[in-house]
């Protein structure tokens, strides 16, 4: 067993577990978008970042792929984490302004304004669909194409590939292709309508 | 070619080759690096060969077509040994005259010598040229003696003697210890201690015993080309370093990952590997030592991010060049999940030098924590552009003003950018900063692979920040949110500021965004992507504020903030600007002062470029 | 006897090794001047690489084009050293003269305009490469002349 500390609490984990798995095991919530049990962690959304203090040095790391280590201290909700997480949610919202999942995350983590230029692309490139298609459905019909700010999820030559069985698993796992959030009006606006109803208290803001 | 099977055989071959070379009275050396090639040295070489044959001097004078000599500004370069006469900017038409006068009549053609612009004196030999005076050319200096396509040249100057020493007179741990005592730090940018990396890879357990050593020749930093010149000019040196490293680490296979944008380097590398194999420096039972090791070439597809270790390895495996999290180091699980050691070209090139010189002697060069020399490409708004190799610890001022000769056209120095897109811009008040890994980091930049881009008052620092962000938008792999989306939003903000639409709040947003990108991005590219923005905000915040508050670009670069007009007193009505203007935005008749039609003008600046009377004004 | 498709010859030359995939794509592109869909499908089959992976690699690297390229390729270096010496102005002029954006090809398939992020000829910046030949210290006015000369050579004005 590996022993370490999460948010001031001593925890034990099996060797090979990740920090995220351990946290969830103990009922400590860490938000994620590109993580799903049963799929290889991809660490691309960076929403699950936590502060990890090791050998006296602190740094932010993605908890979904960070293997547990004896004696580390993990902070899931420190000032540093909260600040970074808010900017990441803000960035994601700029690329998918009407996603209900993102709007809810914004409310939950106290994002009350978007300072970035909104640009609705209907995809946050979390890669859940790509991994689902390949790893669970054994199809590999979709993949990433291009790079940088031009990156997209696509089928080769943008035509339906033979491998696609139209199983719909990609749609099932997509965090942004659901019905839009009923709240906001224009891209770039925040709904925040559930701001009062979610239990922000569940995430104590002490450092 | 003979196969070398013992250290003694190598030594004997070296003696023979050196003797053979001494038979020539003179040597005529032509630089054939990419810089000189772009200036026509291939034709100069062909002409030289023709003249040699016509004069029948090929048995008395050796002709060597070599790699880069560094002083690209002055290419094509011709050196005549043993006097070391240094001719610059040699044109095809001048070759015959130069050869007959210098080699037959024993005269020196003074017009083709380099003239020091400060003293006005002609420099007879290479060592007299100010550009070379403060340099210590430990690695680059070999380029002049070696035809990169001829392994014999390399052996003649002692090539592969370090390998011989390492294989037969040193234990692997001893080699690592020697590199540790020499204080060698990675020349690729971050300055990680090389010996630590080697030791970690040596210690790591491989499930089937296979370990790899890789050479990173994916020199993606725009403005840096020292690795290209080493690989092009002296590929055997890099290979020898890799073989020694492989022996120290216990690796059996290696890859050189080289940019496809460097066709000459690829060509010379293939030739070098083939020759090294034939002579038994690569392959089974190297030099009869029982050690097996071979090197493959892997070619890039044009992606800056592939300089990142995990992306580079993914690319060699034939996958997307996308970095992965490195909670487990590549020294334990790298290429094909085996322990892998990656060093860059210049780091590998230093290895044979260290083994030959000995750690003590090598460590005398440089500073307490940064040993040896570093090659920089000194480019941009500077008089002497080219490659310079200097001992670490030399100041930026010495490099830029003593070696580089300062700014051309009487312009004023503004900043020097080091470290490529991960680095920063260093202002004038910090010019006395010593050039070493730690000092550059302390002033908000980094060593990087060695690009040193000099900027003068005609460079806009906000535009430079925008340039790097734009570069990275296209070069980021696009995997993680802070890097991909953060860069994009940064570009929007910088577009606003350079476009005259910025607001003061945007400076705060830039700062916050930059910090989050640094703290949360997945790989080194994203973590350092904001450095050009952070460093320009830190040292040139004034220019940002001018763009935002006064809608002014003091360098006259940001098109939205400048306008062109014609000085009516100076304009002679020569029609040059009117003819050159691509959008017909200049009016006026012959011999009468012209005017710029404001609404048509696209601010390309061609009128300013073609006007011979300084009548075009940019404000 | 039927001639082997160039992409399959390249696969064979490198023993079908996946570590040589980029080289194989380079050689294929050298033959066709781009990567045709058919060639990529052939490579996918011959090497057993899923088409999605191959498409991902081919679109990830800047060196590869899935669109046919023009007879002449004009490449403008946009590295830092060239940038501080006004390569942006040179590129703007090339765009204007050719009437296309970087990455595009003229309708008559004569010219393709490309940018590259440094060719390591920094001492000579700004650098423009015409069909592999390096031209140094190019200014916007010179860029215009270069294109005009190329067009004249092709019998256009």
PDB file of C-alpha atoms in Angstrom, chain A residues 42-46 49 59-62 65-67 80 83-84 87-88 91-92 94-95 115-117 119 121 124-125 144 146-149 151, chain B residues 302-304 320 322 325 327 473-482 484-486 488-489 492-493 496 509 512-513 515-516 519-522 527:
ATOM      1  CA  UNK A  42      -5.127  11.269 -21.777  1.00  0.00           C
ATOM      2  CA  UNK A  43      -4.444  14.250 -19.503  1.00  0.00           C
ATOM      3  CA  UNK A  44      -5.456  16.802 -22.094  1.00  0.00           C
ATOM      4  CA  UNK A  45      -8.257  18.837 -20.490  1.00  0.00           C
ATOM      5  CA  UNK A  46      -6.114  19.691 -17.450  1.00  0.00           C
ATOM      6  CA  UNK A  49      -5.009  19.338 -11.999  1.00  0.00           C
ATOM      7  CA  UNK A  59       3.683  21.864  -8.727  1.00  0.00           C
ATOM      8  CA  UNK A  60       0.413  21.415 -10.536  1.00  0.00           C
ATOM      9  CA  UNK A  61      -0.110  18.036 -12.189  1.00  0.00           C
ATOM     10  CA  UNK A  62      -2.938  16.199 -13.883  1.00  0.00           C
ATOM     11  CA  UNK A  65      -2.307  10.153 -14.834  1.00  0.00           C
ATOM     12  CA  UNK A  66      -0.199  10.891 -11.752  1.00  0.00           C
ATOM     13  CA  UNK A  67       0.805   7.601 -10.143  1.00  0.00           C
ATOM     14  CA  UNK A  80      -3.381  27.854  -6.899  1.00  0.00           C
ATOM     15  CA  UNK A  83      -7.285  29.915  -9.913  1.00  0.00           C
ATOM     16  CA  UNK A  84      -5.867  27.737 -12.688  1.00  0.00           C
ATOM     17  CA  UNK A  87      -8.991  29.980 -16.252  1.00  0.00           C
ATOM     18  CA  UNK A  88      -9.175  26.540 -17.881  1.00  0.00           C
ATOM     19  CA  UNK A  91     -10.875  28.892 -21.958  1.00  0.00           C
ATOM     20  CA  UNK A  92     -13.076  25.863 -22.611  1.00  0.00           C
ATOM     21  CA  UNK A  94     -14.748  30.304 -25.082  1.00  0.00           C
ATOM     22  CA  UNK A  95     -14.463  27.356 -27.463  1.00  0.00           C
ATOM     23  CA  UNK A 115     -12.837  37.481 -20.713  1.00  0.00           C
ATOM     24  CA  UNK A 116     -11.870  35.615 -23.874  1.00  0.00           C
ATOM     25  CA  UNK A 117     -13.147  35.854 -27.394  1.00  0.00           C
ATOM     26  CA  UNK A 119     -15.738  30.991 -30.891  1.00  0.00           C
ATOM     27  CA  UNK A 121     -16.478  25.051 -32.343  1.00  0.00           C
ATOM     28  CA  UNK A 124     -13.289  20.633 -26.866  1.00  0.00           C
ATOM     29  CA  UNK A 125     -10.955  17.976 -28.305  1.00  0.00           C
ATOM     30  CA  UNK A 144      -7.236  13.412 -34.490  1.00  0.00           C
ATOM     31  CA  UNK A 146      -4.057  18.458 -38.012  1.00  0.00           C
ATOM     32  CA  UNK A 147      -2.338  20.111 -35.094  1.00  0.00           C
ATOM     33  CA  UNK A 148      -2.185  23.184 -32.928  1.00  0.00           C
ATOM     34  CA  UNK A 149      -5.181  25.452 -33.066  1.00  0.00           C
ATOM     35  CA  UNK A 151      -6.614  20.287 -34.517  1.00  0.00           C
TER      36      UNK A 151
ATOM     37  CA  UNK B 302       8.214  19.631 -39.963  1.00  0.00           C
ATOM     38  CA  UNK B 303       6.971  19.899 -36.385  1.00  0.00           C
ATOM     39  CA  UNK B 304       8.598  22.044 -33.715  1.00  0.00           C
ATOM     40  CA  UNK B 320       1.618  11.525 -34.099  1.00  0.00           C
ATOM     41  CA  UNK B 322       2.303  14.308 -29.510  1.00  0.00           C
ATOM     42  CA  UNK B 325       2.881  12.941 -19.482  1.00  0.00           C
ATOM     43  CA  UNK B 327       5.552  10.929 -14.608  1.00  0.00           C
ATOM     44  CA  UNK B 473      -0.314  28.393 -32.375  1.00  0.00           C
ATOM     45  CA  UNK B 474       0.732  26.469 -35.454  1.00  0.00           C
ATOM     46  CA  UNK B 475       3.399  24.388 -33.748  1.00  0.00           C
ATOM     47  CA  UNK B 476       1.606  23.316 -30.588  1.00  0.00           C
ATOM     48  CA  UNK B 477       0.395  19.745 -30.978  1.00  0.00           C
ATOM     49  CA  UNK B 478      -3.018  20.915 -29.833  1.00  0.00           C
ATOM     50  CA  UNK B 479      -3.473  18.211 -27.220  1.00  0.00           C
ATOM     51  CA  UNK B 480      -3.906  20.117 -23.975  1.00  0.00           C
ATOM     52  CA  UNK B 481      -6.277  22.985 -23.290  1.00  0.00           C
ATOM     53  CA  UNK B 482      -4.031  25.633 -21.702  1.00  0.00           C
ATOM     54  CA  UNK B 484      -3.944  25.184 -27.444  1.00  0.00           C
ATOM     55  CA  UNK B 485      -6.721  27.494 -26.265  1.00  0.00           C
ATOM     56  CA  UNK B 486      -4.432  29.712 -24.210  1.00  0.00           C
ATOM     57  CA  UNK B 488      -5.150  31.172 -29.350  1.00  0.00           C
ATOM     58  CA  UNK B 489      -6.628  33.666 -26.903  1.00  0.00           C
ATOM     59  CA  UNK B 492      -6.363  37.415 -30.212  1.00  0.00           C
ATOM     60  CA  UNK B 493      -5.270  39.783 -27.464  1.00  0.00           C
ATOM     61  CA  UNK B 496      -5.957  43.609 -30.671  1.00  0.00           C
ATOM     62  CA  UNK B 509      -5.427  38.976 -18.684  1.00  0.00           C
ATOM     63  CA  UNK B 512      -2.756  35.680 -15.753  1.00  0.00           C
ATOM     64  CA  UNK B 513      -3.141  33.514 -18.843  1.00  0.00           C
ATOM     65  CA  UNK B 515       1.003  32.055 -15.607  1.00  0.00           C
ATOM     66  CA  UNK B 516      -1.747  29.437 -15.938  1.00  0.00           C
ATOM     67  CA  UNK B 519       1.681  25.967 -14.474  1.00  0.00           C
ATOM     68  CA  UNK B 520      -0.790  23.639 -16.137  1.00  0.00           C
ATOM     69  CA  UNK B 521       0.374  22.747 -19.650  1.00  0.00           C
ATOM     70  CA  UNK B 522       1.226  19.140 -20.349  1.00  0.00           C
ATOM     71  CA  UNK B 527       4.912  25.441 -20.077  1.00  0.00           C
TER      72      UNK B 527
END
